[in-house]
PDB file of C-alpha atoms in Angstrom:
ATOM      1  CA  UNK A   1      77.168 -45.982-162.045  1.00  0.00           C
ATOM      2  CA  UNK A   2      79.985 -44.873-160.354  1.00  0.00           C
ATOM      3  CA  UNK A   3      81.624 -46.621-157.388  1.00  0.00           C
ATOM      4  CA  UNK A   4      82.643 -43.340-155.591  1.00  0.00           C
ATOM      5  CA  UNK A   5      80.507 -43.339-152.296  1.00  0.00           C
ATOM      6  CA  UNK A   6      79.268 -39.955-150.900  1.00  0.00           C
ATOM      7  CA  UNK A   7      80.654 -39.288-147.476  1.00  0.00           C
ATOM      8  CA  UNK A   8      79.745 -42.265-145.412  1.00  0.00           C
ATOM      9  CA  UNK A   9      77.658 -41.089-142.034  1.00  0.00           C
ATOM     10  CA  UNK A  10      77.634 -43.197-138.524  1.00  0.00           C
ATOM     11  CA  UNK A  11      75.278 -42.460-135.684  1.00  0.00           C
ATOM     12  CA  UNK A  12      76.295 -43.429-132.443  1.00  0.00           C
ATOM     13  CA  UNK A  13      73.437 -44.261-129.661  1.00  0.00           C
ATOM     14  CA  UNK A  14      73.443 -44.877-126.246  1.00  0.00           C
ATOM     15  CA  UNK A  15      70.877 -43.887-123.557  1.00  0.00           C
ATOM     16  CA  UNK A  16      72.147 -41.508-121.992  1.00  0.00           C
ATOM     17  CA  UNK A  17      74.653 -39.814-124.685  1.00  0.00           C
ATOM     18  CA  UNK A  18      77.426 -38.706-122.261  1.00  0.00           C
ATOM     19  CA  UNK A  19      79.612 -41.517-121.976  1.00  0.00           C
ATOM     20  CA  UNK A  20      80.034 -44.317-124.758  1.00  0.00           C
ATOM     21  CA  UNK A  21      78.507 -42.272-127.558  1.00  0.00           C
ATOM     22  CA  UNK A  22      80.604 -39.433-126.631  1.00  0.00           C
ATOM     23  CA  UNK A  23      83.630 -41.251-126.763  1.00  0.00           C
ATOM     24  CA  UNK A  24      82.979 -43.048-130.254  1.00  0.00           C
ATOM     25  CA  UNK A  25      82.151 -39.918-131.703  1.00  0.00           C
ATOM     26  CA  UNK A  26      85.210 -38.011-130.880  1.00  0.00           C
ATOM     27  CA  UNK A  27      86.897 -40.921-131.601  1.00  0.00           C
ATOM     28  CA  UNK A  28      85.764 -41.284-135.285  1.00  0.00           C
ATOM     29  CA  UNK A  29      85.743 -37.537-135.440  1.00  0.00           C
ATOM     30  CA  UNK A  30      89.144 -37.415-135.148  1.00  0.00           C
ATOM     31  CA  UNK A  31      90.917 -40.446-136.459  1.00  0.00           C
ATOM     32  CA  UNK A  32      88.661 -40.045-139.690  1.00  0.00           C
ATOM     33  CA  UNK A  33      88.469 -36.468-140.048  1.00  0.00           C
ATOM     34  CA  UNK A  34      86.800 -35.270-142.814  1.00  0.00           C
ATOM     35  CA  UNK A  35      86.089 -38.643-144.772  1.00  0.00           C
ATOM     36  CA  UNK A  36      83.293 -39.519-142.234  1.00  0.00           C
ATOM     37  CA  UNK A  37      79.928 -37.531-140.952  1.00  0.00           C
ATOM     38  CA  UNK A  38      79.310 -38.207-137.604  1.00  0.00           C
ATOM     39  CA  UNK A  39      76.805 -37.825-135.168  1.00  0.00           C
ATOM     40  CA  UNK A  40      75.693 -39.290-131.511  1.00  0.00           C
ATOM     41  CA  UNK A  41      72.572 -39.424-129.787  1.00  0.00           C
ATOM     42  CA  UNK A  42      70.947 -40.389-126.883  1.00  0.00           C
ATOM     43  CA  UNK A  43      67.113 -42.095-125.805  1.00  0.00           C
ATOM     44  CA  UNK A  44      67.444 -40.097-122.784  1.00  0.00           C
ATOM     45  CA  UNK A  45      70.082 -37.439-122.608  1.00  0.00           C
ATOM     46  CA  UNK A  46      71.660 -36.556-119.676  1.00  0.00           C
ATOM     47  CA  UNK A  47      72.378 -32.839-118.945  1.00  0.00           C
ATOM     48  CA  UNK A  48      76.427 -33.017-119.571  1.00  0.00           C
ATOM     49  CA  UNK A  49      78.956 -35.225-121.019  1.00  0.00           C
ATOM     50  CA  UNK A  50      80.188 -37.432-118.026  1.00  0.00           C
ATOM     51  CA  UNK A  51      83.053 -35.229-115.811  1.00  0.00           C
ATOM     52  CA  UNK A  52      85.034 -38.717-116.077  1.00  0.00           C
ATOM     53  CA  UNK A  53      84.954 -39.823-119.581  1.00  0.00           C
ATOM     54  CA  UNK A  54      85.756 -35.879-120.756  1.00  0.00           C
ATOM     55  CA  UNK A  55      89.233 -36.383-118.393  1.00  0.00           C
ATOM     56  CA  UNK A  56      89.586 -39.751-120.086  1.00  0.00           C
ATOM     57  CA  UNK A  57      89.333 -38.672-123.188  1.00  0.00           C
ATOM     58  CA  UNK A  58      91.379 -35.590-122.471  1.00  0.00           C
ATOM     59  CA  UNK A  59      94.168 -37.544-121.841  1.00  0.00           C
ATOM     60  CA  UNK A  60      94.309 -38.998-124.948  1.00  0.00           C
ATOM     61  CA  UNK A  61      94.034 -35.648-126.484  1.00  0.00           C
ATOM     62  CA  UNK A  62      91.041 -35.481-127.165  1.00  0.00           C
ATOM     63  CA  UNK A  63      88.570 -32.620-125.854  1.00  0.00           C
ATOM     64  CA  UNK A  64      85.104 -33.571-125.762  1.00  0.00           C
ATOM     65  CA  UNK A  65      84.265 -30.502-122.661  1.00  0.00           C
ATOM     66  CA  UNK A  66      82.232 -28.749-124.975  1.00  0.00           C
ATOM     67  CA  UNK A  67      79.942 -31.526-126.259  1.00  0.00           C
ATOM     68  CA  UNK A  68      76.043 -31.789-124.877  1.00  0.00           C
ATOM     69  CA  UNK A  69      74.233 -34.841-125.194  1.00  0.00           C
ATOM     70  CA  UNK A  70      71.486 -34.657-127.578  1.00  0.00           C
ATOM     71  CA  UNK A  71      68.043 -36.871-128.173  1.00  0.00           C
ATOM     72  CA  UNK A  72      67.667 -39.396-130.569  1.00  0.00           C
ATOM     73  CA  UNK A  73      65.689 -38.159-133.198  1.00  0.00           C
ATOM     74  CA  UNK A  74      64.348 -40.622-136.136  1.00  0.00           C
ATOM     75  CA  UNK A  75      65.834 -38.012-138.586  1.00  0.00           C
ATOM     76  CA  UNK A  76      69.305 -38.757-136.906  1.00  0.00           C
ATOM     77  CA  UNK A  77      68.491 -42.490-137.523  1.00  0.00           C
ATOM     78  CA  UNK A  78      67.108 -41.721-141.180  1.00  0.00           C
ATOM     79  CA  UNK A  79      70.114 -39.932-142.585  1.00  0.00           C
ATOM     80  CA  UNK A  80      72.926 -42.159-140.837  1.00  0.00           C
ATOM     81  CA  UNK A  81      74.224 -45.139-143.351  1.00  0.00           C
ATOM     82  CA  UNK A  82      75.342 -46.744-140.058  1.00  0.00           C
ATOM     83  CA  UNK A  83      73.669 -46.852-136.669  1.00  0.00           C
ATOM     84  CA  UNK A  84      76.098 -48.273-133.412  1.00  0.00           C
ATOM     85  CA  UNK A  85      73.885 -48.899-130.622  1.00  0.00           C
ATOM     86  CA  UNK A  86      75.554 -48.852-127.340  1.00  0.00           C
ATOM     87  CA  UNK A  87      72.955 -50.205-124.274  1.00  0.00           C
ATOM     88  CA  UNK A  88      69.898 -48.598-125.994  1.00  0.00           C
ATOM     89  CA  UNK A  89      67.938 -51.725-126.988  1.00  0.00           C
ATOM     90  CA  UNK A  90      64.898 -51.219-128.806  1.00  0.00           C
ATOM     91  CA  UNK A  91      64.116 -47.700-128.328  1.00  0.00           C
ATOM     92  CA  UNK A  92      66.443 -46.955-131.066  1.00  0.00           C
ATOM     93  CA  UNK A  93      64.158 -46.782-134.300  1.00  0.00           C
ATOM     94  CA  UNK A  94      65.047 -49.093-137.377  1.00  0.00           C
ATOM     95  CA  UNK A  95      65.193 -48.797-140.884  1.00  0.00           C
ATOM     96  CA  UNK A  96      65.133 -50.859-143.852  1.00  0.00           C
ATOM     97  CA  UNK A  97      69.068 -50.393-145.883  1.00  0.00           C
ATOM     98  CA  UNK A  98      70.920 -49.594-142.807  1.00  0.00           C
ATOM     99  CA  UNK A  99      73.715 -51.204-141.481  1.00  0.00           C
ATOM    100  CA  UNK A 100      73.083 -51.694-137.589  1.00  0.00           C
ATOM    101  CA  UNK A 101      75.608 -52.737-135.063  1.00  0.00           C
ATOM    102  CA  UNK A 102      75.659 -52.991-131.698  1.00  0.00           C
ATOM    103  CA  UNK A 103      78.292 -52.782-129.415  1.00  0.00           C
ATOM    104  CA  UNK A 104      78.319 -54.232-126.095  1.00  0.00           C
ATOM    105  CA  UNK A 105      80.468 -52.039-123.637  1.00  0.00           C
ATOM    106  CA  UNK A 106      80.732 -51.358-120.219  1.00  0.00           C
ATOM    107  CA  UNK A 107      78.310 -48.556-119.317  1.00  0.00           C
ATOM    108  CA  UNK A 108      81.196 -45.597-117.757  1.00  0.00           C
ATOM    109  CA  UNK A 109      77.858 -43.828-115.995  1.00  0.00           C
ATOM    110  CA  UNK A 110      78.880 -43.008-112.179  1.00  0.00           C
ATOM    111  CA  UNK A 111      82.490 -44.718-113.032  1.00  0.00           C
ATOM    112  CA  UNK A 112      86.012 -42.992-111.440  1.00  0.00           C
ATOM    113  CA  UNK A 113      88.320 -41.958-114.377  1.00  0.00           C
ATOM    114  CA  UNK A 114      90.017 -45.430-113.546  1.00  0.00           C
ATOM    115  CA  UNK A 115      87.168 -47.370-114.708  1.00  0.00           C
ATOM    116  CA  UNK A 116      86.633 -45.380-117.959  1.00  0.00           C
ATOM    117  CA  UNK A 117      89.656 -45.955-119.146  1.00  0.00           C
ATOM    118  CA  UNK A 118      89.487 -49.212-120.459  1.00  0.00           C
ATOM    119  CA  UNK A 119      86.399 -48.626-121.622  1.00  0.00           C
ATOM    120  CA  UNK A 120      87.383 -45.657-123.547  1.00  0.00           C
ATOM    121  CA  UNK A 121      90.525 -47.837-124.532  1.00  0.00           C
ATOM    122  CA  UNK A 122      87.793 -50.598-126.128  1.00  0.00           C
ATOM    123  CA  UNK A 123      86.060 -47.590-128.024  1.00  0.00           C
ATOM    124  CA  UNK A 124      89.122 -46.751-129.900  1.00  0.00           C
ATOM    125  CA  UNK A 125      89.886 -49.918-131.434  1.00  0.00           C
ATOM    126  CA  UNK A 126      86.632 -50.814-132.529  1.00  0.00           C
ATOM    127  CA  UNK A 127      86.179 -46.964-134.320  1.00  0.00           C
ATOM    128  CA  UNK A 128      89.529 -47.920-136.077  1.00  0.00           C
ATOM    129  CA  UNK A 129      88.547 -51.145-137.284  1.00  0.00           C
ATOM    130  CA  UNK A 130      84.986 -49.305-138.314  1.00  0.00           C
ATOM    131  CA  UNK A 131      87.166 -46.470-139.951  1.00  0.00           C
ATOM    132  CA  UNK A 132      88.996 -49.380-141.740  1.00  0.00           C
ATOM    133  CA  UNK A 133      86.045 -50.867-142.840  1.00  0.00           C
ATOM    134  CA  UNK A 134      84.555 -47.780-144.065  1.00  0.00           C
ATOM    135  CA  UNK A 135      87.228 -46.986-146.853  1.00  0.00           C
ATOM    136  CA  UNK A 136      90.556 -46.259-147.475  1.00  0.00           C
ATOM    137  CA  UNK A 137      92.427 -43.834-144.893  1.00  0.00           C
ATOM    138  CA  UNK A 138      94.487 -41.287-146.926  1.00  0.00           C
ATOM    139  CA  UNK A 139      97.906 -42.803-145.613  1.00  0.00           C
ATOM    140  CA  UNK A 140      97.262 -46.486-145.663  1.00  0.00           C
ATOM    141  CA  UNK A 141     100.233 -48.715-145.288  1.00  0.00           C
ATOM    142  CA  UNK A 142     101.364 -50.814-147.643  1.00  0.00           C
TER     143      UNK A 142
END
């Protein structure tokens, strides 16, 4: 059996998928690139990505603009090897052999650009020590 893992996948969830999730996502998008699948999701999605956390995250270089939040589907869930909750409680459907966390944050909804940023800030280091604990990055120090 061989002890090379397929591409791991992580799921990001919070209600309304245009703040937290968002962030994560790009996040892990970008610091892990092509080693990770990810995907984010929302029990109730909002109509657009949250005008404050996109200029957060754009200044940080990041450009989420073009995201839309999407619903949580049990698919999403099914085909994720991890699932972050962010505020979603228990509308987010379990499954037996995933690995569920759930991170308590801040919620950035109707927050000033101010507010988000430590929030955003929070995001980061917790998708690098996921990304860490994930597998090797491709330029680890020694």
């Amino acid at each position: 059996m061989s002890t090379a893992v397929a591409r791991p996948s992580v799921l990001f969830v919070c209600v309304h998928n245009a703040g937290r999730s968002q962030m994560a996502a790009a996040f892990l998008t970008h610091l892990g690139g092509d080693r990770v699948e990810v995907r984010s999701a929302g029990s109730a999605p909002a109509d657009t990505v949250n005008p404050a956390v996109v200029e957060a995250m754009q200044e940080v270089g990041i450009d989420i603009s073009a995201r839309t939040p999407k619903i949580l589907t049990t698919e999403a869930v099914r085909s994720s090897d991890v699932v972050i909750t962010m505020g979603c409680g228990d509308t987010c459907p379990v499954f037996p052999g995933k690995r569920y966390l759930d991170w308590q944050l801040a919620d950035p909804a109707g927050q000033g650009v101010e507010a988000v940023r430590p929030i955003r800030d929070e995001i980061e280091q917790r998708v690098r020590v996921l990304l860490a604990e994930l597998g090797p990055a491709e330029s680890d120090r020694s």
